[in-house]
Coordinates of C-alpha atoms in Angstrom, one line a residue:
Chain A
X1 CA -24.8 -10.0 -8.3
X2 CA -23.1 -7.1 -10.3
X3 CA -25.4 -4.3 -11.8
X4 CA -23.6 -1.5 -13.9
X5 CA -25.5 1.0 -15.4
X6 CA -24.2 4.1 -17.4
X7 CA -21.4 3.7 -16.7
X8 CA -18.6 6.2 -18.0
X9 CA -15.2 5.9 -17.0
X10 CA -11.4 7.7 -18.2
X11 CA -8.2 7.6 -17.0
X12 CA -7.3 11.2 -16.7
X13 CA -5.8 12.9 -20.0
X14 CA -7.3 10.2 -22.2
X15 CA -9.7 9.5 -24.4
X16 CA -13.4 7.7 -22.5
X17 CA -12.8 4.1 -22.2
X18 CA -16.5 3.6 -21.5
X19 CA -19.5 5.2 -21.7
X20 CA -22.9 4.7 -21.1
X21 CA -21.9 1.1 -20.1
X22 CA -24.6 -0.9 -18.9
X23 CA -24.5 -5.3 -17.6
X24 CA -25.9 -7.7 -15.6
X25 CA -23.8 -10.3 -13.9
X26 CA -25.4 -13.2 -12.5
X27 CA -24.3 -15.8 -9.7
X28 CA -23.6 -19.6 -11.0
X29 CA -21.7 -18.2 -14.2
X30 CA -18.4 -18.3 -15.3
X31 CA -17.6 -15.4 -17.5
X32 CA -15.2 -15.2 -20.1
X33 CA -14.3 -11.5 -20.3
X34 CA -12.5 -10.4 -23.7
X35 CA -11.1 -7.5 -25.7
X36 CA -8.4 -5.9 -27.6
X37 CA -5.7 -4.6 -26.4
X38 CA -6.2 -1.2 -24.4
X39 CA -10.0 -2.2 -24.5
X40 CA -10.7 -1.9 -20.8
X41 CA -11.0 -6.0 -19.4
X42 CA -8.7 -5.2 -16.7
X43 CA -10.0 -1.4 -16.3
X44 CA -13.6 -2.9 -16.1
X45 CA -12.7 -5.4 -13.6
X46 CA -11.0 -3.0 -11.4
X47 CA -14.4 -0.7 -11.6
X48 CA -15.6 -3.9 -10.1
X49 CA -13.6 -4.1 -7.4
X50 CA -13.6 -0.5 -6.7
X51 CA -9.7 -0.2 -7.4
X52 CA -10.8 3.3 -9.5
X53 CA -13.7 5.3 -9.9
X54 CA -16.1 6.1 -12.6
X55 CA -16.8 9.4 -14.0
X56 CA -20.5 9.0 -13.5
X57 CA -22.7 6.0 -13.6
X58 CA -23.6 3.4 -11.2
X59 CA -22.2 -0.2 -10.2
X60 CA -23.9 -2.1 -7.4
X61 CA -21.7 -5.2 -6.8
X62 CA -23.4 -7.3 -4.1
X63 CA -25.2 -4.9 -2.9
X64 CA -22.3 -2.5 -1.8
X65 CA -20.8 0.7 -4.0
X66 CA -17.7 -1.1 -4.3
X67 CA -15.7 2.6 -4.3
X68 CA -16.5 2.8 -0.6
X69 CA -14.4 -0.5 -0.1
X70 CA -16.1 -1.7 2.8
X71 CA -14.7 -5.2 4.3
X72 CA -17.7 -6.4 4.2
X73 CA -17.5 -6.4 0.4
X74 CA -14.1 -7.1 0.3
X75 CA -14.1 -10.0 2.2
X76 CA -16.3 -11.3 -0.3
X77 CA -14.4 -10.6 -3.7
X78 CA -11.2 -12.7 -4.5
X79 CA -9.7 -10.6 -7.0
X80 CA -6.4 -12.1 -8.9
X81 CA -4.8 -9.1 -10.4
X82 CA -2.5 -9.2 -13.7
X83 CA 0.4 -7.9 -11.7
X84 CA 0.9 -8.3 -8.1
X85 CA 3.6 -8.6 -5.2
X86 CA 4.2 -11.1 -2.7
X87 CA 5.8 -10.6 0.7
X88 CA 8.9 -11.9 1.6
X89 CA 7.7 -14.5 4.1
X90 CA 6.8 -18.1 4.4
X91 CA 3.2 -19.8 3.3
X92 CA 2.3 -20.6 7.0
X93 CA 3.0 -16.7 7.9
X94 CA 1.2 -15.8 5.5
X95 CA -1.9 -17.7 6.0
X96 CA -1.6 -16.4 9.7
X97 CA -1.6 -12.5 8.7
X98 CA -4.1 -12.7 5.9
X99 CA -6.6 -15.8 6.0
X100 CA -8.0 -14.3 9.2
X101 CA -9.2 -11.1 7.3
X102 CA -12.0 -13.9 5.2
X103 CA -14.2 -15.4 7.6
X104 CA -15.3 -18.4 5.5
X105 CA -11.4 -19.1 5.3
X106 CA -11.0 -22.8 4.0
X107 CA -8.0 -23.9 5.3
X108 CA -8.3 -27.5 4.4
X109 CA -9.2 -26.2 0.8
X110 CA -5.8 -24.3 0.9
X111 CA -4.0 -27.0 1.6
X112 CA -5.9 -29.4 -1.0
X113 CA -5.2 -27.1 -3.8
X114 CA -1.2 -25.9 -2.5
X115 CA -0.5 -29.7 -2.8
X116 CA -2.3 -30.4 -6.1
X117 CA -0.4 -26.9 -7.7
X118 CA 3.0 -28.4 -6.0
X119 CA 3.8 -24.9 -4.4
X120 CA 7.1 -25.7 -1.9
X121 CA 6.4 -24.1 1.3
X122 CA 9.6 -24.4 2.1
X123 CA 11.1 -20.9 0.1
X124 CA 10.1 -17.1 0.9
X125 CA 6.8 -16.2 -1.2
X126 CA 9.0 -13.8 -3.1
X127 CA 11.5 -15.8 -3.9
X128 CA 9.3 -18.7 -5.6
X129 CA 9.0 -18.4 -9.6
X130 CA 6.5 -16.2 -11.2
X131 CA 3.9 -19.0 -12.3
X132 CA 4.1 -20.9 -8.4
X133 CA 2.9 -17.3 -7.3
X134 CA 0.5 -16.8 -9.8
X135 CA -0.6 -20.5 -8.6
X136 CA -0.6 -19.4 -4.9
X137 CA -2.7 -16.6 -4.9
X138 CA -5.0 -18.6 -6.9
X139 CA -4.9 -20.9 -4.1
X140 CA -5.6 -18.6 -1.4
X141 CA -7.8 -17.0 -3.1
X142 CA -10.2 -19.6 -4.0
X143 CA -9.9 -20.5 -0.3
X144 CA -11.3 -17.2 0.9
X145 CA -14.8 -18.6 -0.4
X146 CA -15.5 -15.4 -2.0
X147 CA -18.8 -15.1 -4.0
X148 CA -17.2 -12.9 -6.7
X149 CA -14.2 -14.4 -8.0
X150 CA -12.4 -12.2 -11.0
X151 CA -8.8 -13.2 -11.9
X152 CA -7.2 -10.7 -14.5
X153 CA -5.3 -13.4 -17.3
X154 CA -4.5 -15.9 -14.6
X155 CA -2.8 -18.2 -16.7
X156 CA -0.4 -16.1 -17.5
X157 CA 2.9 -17.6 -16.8
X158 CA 1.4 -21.2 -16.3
X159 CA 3.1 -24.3 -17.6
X160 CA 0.9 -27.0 -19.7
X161 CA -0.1 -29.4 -16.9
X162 CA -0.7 -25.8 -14.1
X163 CA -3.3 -24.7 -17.3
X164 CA -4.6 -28.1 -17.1
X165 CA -5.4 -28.1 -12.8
X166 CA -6.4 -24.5 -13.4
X167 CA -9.2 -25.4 -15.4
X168 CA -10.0 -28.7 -13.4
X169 CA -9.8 -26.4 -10.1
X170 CA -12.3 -23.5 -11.7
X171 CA -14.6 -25.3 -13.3
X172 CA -14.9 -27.1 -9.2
X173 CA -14.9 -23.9 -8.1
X174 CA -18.0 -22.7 -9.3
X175 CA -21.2 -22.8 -7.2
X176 CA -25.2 -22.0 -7.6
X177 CA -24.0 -18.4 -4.8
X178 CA -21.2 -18.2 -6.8
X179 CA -20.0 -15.6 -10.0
X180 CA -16.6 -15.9 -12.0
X181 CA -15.1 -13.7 -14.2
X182 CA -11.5 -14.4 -16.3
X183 CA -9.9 -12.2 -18.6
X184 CA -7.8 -13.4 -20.8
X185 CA -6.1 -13.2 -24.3
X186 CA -5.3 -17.0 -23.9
X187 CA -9.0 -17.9 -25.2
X188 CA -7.4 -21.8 -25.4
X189 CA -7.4 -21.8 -21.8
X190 CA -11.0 -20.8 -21.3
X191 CA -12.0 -23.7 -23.6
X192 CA -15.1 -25.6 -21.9
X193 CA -14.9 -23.6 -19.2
X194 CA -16.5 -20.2 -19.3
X195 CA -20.7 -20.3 -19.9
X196 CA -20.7 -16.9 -20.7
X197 CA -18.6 -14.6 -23.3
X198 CA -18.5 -10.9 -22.7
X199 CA -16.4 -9.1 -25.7
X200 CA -15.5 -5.3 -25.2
X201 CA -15.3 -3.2 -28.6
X202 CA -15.6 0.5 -29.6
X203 CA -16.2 1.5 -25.8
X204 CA -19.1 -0.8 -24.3
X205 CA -20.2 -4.1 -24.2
X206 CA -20.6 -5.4 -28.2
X207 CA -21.3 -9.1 -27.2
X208 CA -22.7 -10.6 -23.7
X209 CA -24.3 -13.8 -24.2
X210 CA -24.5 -17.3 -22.6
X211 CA -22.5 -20.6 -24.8
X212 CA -25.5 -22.2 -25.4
X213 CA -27.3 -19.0 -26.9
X214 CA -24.0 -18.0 -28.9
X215 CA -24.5 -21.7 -30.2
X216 CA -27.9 -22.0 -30.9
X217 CA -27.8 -18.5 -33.2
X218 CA -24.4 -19.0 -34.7
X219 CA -22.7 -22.3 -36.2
X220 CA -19.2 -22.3 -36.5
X221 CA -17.9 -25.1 -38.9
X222 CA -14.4 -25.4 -41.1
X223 CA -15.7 -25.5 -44.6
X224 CA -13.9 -26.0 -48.2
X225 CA -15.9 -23.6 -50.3
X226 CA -18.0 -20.3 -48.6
X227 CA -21.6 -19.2 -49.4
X228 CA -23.7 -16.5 -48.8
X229 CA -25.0 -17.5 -45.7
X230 CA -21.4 -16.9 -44.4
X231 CA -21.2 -14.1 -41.8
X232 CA -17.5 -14.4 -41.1
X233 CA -14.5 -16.6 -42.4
X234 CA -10.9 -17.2 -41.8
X235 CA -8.4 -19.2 -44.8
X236 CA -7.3 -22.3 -43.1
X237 CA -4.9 -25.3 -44.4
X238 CA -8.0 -27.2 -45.8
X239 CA -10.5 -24.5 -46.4
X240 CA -11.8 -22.1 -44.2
X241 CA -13.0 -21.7 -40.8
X242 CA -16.2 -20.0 -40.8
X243 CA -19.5 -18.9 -38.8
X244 CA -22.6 -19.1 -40.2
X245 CA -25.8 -18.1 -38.9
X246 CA -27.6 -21.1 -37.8
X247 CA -30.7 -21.4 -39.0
X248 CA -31.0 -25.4 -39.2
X249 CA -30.4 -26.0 -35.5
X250 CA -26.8 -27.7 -36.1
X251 CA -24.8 -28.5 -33.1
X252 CA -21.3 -27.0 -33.1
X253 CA -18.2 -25.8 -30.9
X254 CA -17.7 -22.2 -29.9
X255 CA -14.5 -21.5 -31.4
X256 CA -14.1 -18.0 -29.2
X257 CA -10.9 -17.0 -31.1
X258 CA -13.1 -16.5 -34.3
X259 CA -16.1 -15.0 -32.7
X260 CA -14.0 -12.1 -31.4
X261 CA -12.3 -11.7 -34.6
X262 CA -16.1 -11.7 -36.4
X263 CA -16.8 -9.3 -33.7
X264 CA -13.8 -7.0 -34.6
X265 CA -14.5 -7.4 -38.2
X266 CA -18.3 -7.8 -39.1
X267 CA -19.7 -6.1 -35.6
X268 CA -22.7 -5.0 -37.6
X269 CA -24.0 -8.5 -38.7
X270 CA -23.3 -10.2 -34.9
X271 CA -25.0 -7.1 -33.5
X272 CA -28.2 -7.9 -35.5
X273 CA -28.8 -11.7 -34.6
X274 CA -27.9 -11.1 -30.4
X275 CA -30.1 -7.6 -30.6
Chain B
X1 CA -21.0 -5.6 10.7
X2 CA -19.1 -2.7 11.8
X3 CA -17.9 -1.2 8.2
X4 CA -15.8 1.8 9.6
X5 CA -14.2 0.5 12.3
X6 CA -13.7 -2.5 14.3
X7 CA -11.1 -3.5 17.0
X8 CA -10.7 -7.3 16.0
X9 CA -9.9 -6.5 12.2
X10 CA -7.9 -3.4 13.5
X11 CA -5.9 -6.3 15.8
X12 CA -5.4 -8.0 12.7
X13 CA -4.0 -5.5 10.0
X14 CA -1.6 -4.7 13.2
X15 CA -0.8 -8.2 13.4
X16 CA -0.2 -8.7 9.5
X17 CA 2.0 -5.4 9.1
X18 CA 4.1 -7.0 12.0
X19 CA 4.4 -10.1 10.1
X20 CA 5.5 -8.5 7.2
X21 CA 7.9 -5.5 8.3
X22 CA 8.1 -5.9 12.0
X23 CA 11.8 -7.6 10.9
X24 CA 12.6 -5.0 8.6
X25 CA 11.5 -1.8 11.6
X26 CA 13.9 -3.8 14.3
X27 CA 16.4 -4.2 12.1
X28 CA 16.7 -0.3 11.2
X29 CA 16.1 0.7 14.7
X30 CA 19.3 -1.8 15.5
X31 CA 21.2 0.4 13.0
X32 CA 20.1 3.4 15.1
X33 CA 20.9 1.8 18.4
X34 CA 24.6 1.1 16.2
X35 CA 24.8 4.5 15.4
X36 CA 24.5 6.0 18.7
X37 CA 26.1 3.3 20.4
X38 CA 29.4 4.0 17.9
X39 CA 29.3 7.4 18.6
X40 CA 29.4 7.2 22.1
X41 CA 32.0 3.9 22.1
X42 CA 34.2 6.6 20.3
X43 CA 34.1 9.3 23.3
X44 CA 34.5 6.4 25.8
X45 CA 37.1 5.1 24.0
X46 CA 39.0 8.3 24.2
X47 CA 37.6 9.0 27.7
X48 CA 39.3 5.7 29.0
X49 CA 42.5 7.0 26.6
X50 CA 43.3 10.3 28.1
X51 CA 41.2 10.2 31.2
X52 CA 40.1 14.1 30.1
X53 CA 37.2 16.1 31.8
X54 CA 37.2 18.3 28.3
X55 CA 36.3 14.6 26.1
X56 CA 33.7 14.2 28.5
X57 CA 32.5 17.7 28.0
X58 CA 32.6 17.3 24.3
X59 CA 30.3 14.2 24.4
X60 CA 28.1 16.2 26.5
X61 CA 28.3 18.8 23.7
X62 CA 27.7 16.6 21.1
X63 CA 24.7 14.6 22.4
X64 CA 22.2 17.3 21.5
X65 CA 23.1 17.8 18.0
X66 CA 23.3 13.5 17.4
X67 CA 19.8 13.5 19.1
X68 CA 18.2 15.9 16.7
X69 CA 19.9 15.0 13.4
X70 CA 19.7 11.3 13.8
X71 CA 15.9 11.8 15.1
X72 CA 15.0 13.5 11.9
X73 CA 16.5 11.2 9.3
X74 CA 15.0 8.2 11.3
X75 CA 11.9 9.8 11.7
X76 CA 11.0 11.3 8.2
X77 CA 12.7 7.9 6.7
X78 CA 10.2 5.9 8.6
X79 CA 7.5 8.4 8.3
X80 CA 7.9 8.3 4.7
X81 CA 8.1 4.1 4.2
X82 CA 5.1 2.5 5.2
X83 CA 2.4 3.9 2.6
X84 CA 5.3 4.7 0.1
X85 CA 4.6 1.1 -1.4
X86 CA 1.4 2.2 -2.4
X87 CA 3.5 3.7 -5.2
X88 CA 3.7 0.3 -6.6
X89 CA 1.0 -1.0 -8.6
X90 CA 0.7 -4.3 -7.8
X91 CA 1.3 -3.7 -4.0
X92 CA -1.6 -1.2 -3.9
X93 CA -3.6 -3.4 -5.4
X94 CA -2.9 -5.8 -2.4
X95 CA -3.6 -3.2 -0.4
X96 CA -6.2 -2.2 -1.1
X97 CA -7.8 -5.5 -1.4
X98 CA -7.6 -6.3 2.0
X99 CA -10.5 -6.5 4.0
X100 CA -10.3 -3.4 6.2
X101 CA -12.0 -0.4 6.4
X102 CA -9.9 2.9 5.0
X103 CA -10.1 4.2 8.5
X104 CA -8.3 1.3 10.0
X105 CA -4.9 1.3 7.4
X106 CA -4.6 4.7 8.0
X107 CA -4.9 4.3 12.1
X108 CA -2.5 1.5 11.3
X109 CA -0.3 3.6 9.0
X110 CA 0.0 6.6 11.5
X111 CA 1.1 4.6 14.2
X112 CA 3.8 2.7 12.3
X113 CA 4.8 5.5 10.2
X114 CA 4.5 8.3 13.2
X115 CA 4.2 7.2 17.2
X116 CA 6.1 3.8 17.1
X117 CA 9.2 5.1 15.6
X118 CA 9.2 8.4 17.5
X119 CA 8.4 6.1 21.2
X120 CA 11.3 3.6 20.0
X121 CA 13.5 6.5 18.8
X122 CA 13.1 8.1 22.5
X123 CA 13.7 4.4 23.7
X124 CA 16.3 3.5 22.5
X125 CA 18.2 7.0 22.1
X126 CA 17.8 7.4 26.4
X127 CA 18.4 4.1 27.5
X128 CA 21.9 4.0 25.2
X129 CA 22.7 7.2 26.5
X130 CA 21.8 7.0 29.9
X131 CA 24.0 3.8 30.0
X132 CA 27.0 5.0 28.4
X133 CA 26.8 8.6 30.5
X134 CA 26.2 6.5 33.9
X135 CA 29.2 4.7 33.3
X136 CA 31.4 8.2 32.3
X137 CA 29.8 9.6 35.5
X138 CA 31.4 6.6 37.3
X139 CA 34.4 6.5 35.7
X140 CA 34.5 10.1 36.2
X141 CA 33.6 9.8 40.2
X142 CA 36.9 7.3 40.5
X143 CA 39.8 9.5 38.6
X144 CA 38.7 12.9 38.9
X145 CA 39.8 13.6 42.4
X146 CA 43.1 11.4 42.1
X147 CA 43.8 13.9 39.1
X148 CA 44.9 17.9 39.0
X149 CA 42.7 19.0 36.0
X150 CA 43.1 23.1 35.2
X151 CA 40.8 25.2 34.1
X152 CA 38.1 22.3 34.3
X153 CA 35.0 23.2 36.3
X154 CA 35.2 19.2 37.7
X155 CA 32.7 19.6 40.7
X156 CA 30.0 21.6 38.8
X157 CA 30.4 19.2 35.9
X158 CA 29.9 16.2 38.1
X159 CA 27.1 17.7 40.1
X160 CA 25.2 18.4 37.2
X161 CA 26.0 15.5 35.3
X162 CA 24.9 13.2 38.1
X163 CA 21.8 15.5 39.0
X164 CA 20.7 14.6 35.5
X165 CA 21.3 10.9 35.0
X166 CA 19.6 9.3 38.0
X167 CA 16.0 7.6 37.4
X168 CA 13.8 10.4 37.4
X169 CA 15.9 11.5 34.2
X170 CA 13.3 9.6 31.9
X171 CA 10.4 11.4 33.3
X172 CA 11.9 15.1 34.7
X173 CA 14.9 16.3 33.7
X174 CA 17.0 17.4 30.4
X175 CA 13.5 19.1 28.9
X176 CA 13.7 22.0 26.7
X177 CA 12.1 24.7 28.8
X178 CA 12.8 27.8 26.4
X179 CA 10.4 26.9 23.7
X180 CA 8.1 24.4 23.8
X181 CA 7.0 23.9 20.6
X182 CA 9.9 21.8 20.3
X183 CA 8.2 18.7 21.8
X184 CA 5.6 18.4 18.7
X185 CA 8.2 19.5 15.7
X186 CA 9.0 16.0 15.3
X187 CA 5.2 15.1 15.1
X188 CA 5.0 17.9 12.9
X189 CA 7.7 16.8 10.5
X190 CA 7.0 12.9 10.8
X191 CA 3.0 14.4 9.8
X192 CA 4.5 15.9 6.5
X193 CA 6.7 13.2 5.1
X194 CA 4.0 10.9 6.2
X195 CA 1.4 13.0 4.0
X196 CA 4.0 12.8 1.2
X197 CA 4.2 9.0 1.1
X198 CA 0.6 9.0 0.2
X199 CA 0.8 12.2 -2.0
X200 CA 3.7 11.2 -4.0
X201 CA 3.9 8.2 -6.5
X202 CA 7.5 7.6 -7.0
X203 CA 10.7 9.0 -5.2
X204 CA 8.5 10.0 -2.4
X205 CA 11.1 11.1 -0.2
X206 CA 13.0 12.6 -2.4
X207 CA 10.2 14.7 -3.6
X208 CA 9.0 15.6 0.0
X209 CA 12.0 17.0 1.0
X210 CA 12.1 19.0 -2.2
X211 CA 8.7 20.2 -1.3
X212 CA 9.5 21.2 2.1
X213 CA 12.5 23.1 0.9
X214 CA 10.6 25.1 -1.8
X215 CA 7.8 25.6 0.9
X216 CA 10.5 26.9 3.6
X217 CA 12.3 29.3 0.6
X218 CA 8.7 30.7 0.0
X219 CA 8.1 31.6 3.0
X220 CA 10.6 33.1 4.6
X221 CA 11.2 35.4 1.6
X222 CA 7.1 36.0 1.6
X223 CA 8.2 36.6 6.1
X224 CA 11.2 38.4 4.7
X225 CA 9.9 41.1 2.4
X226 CA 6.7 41.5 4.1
X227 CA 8.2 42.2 7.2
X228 CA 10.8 45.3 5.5
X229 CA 7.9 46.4 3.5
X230 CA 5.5 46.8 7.0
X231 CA 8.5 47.6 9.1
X232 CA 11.1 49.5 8.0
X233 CA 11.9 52.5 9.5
X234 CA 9.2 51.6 11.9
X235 CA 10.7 49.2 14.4
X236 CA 14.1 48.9 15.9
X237 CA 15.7 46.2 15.6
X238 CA 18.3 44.6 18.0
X239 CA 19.0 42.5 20.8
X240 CA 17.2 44.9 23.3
X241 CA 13.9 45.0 21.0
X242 CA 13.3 41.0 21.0
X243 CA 10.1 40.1 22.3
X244 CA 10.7 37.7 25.7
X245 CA 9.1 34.4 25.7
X246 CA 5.9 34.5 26.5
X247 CA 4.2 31.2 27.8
X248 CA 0.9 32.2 26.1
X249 CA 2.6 32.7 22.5
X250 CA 4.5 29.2 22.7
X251 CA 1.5 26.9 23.8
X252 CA 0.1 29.0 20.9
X253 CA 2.5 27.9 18.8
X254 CA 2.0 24.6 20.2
X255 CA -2.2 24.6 19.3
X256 CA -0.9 25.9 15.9
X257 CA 1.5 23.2 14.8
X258 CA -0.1 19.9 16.7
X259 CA -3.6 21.3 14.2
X260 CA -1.5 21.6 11.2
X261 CA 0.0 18.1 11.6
X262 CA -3.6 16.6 12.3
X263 CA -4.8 18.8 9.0
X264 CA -1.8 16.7 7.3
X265 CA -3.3 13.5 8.4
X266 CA -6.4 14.1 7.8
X267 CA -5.3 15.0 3.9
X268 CA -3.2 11.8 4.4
X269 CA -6.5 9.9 5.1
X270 CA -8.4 11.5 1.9
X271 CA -5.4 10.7 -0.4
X272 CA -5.6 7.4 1.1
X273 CA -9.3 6.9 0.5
X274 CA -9.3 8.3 -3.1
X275 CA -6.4 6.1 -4.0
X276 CA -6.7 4.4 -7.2
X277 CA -4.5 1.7 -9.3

């Protein structure tokens, strides 16, 4: 679905962000996009979209150069940006002005997932609070039935039980025609969702690999004492929490919080076992 | 699927830009229609007061310079609004997310930002005007000849006013004939502020109208000096020496300025295109 290859890219007056970036995204994935801060998720997802351009390099996103931003790309991406701005009008004059711009519009869908997320369509989009926007354009965009779905930390301003339908509603969301991509810093909220982690570092891609292959090479386990099998560790109250390289087959949970950190930390060793 | 341009989608993006401004456009072109409407209430007002040709000849006075002055700043305001929000990241984003083709916001954004509010501007500014001067002509018609006005050309006045104010005044009559590039300065001007909402990030306006005013100092001091350095002592200068209008120059002028204000869109439209978040 989304081929980049060599991909360099710099905002102006700065320092490369990317270069010689090269991925394959896939439809019927959830993708759990992560980084640093100032690593590029959003600036890579907006390559995707076609919101800047690339130095040099190539990105074929179903098909389409998504720098020409052709509607019949656009139609097809749902994109939930990190910051955005709602009109000042009312849900139902909304739906009239943009819905028709989607041809697979779902407007029974829309009106499923407005009443589960308890957006009042009785107030001005602009005037409703920062997470019942956040909700709405989640909403309307999973109601577009767009094959490529990113949202740029869309949980972001979410309370407890919203985090909780977020993850009910995505994890429905996802079909065989289908590819997802989330940034986030909130890796808790990603929890049993994503089947995929992607980790920026250093300028490219350091880590793109499925959950079940991350857990079949890698065990992580909360131990009292470490040994030399250890490839990363963090002190915890009763010992440490630690990945190991899993050589017996053990089942464990991806704990995505300290796989980045390893990432961060002991690149070199991670880098060998998914190369 | 048509990925350049298509009617239906084009129908659409009109539709949604109504949605979400057409309140906000009626509302300042009320304020406009205020605006002239109080300026004339105020001559009327005094008209009815003192039942004075010389009032009436001040409005008539007046109009020209209201027309022009009130024209621009609507104009270049509205010229300058609709693609100034692409200065905002996360409305550009929106933007540029929707499912049109380049070609069809910037149709969209030329017609809202250029030919509505100059046709509405027109609208409104003749219909208030050729209200509130029919009922002075009236007015006039009813006291004038009961009253012994000095010094007051009353008959000519009339005559001309009422020569200019009946039907065919919308399609005929009151055009500048002296210099016709006139009719496509305010295309011209709405062109540049328009180009300037794309151009600029922030304080467009603002910065457009510094532009404009750094360009204009430029040039006529470039005009200025150029023209002493090739000139003097070379050319008379005066009253007598000015060259008469000549019809081929102005529609000259015309071609000259109409292609500068499409060069300005077309730059518009590459900004546009190459816009990024």
């Amino acid at each position: 679905m989304i081929t980049i290859e060599n991909l360099n890219f710099g905002y102006s007056k700065r320092p490369m962000l990317f270069r010689d970036m090269n991925m394959q995204l896939n439809c019927g994935h959830i993708y759990g996009l992560f980084g640093e801060n100032g690593a590029g998720k959003s600036t890579l997802l907006k390559n995707i979209v076609g919101l800047v351009y690339a130095q040099s390099g190539t990105l074929n996103v179903m098909g389409f150069d998504p720098k020409k931003r052709q509607p019949a790309l656009l139609q097809d991406i749902c994109f939930i940006p990190e910051e955005f701005e709602l009109p000042s009008v009312y849900i139902d004059n909304y739906l009239k002005s943009t819905a028709p711009f989607y041809p697979k519009f779902d407007y029974q869908r829309f009106k499923l997932l407005i009443s589960e997320f308890n957006i009042p369509s009785d107030q001005r989009l602009n005037e409703i609070s920062y997470g019942q926007k956040k909700k709405f354009i989640i909403a309307f965009g999973l109601s577009t039935q767009a094959r490529l779905v990113i949202m740029d930390e869309p949980t972001n301003g979410l309370d407890i039980p919203s985090k909780t339908q977020f993850r009910k509603i995505m994890a429905s969301a996802l079909t065989e025609d289908r590819c997802i991509i989330i940034s986030t810093h909130q890796v808790r909220d990603l929890d049993n969702l994503i089947d995929t982690v992607i980790m920026l570092n250093e300028n490219s891609i350091a880590l793109n690999a499925s959950v079940e292959e991350i857990t079949q090479k890698l065990c992580f386990k909360r131990v009292k004492e470490l040994d030399e099998t250890v490839i990363y560790s963090e002190p915890s109250i009763s010992g440490y929490q630690a990945i190991f390289s899993n050589s017996n087959e053990q089942e464990s949970k991806l704990d995505i919080e300290l796989l980045f950190n390893a990432l961060l930390n002991e690149s070199g060793k991670l880098k060998q076992i998914f190369n | 699927m048509n990925n350049t341009f298509d009617i239906k989608r084009f129908e659409l993006l009109m539709k949604r830009q109504w949605l979400e401004f057409g309140k906000i456009y009626v509302i300042s072109l009320g304020i406009v229609a205020g605006i002239i409407i109080g300026f004339y209430g105020l001559f009327f007002f005094n008209l009815i007061k003192d039942r004075s040709a010389g009032e009436f000849i001040s409005l008539l006075y007046l109009r020209g310079p209201l027309f022009c002055i009130l024209g621009v700043l609507f104009l270049t305001i509205a010229a300058n609004t609709h693609f100034s929000q692409l200065g905002q990241k996360p409305k550009l984003i929106v933007e540029l997310m929707i499912p049109a083709s380049t070609l069809e916001k910037f149709l969209i954004g030329l017609f809202i930002s250029i030919f509505l509010p100059l046709l509405s501007y027109l609208l409104v500014f003749f219909l208030i005007d050729f209200t509130f001067v029919f009922v002075y002509v009236s007015d006039l018609k009813n006291t004038y000849y009961a009253q012994s006005i000095e010094n007051i050309h009353i008959e000519s006045v009339k005559e001309a006013v009422m020569n200019t104010y009946y039907p065919d005044y919308f399609f005929e009559k009151n055009l500048p004939t002296l210099f016709k590039p006139l009719y496509v300065i305010p295309i011209f001007i709405s062109s540049l502020f328009f180009l300037g909402s794309v151009y600029f990030t922030k304080s467009q306006y603002v910065k457009t109208m510094i532009s404009l005013m750094v360009f204009c100092g430029i040039w006529i001091t470039f005009i200025v000096y150029t023209t002493k350095y090739l000139f003097e002592d070379k050319v008379k200068i005066g009253s007598y020496n000015l060259i008469e209008s000549n019809q081929s120059a102005e529609w000259l002028t015309v071609v000259f300025i109409a292609l500068l204000s499409i060069v300005f869109w077309a730059i518009t439209y590459v900004r546009l295109r190459e816009k990024e978040v």
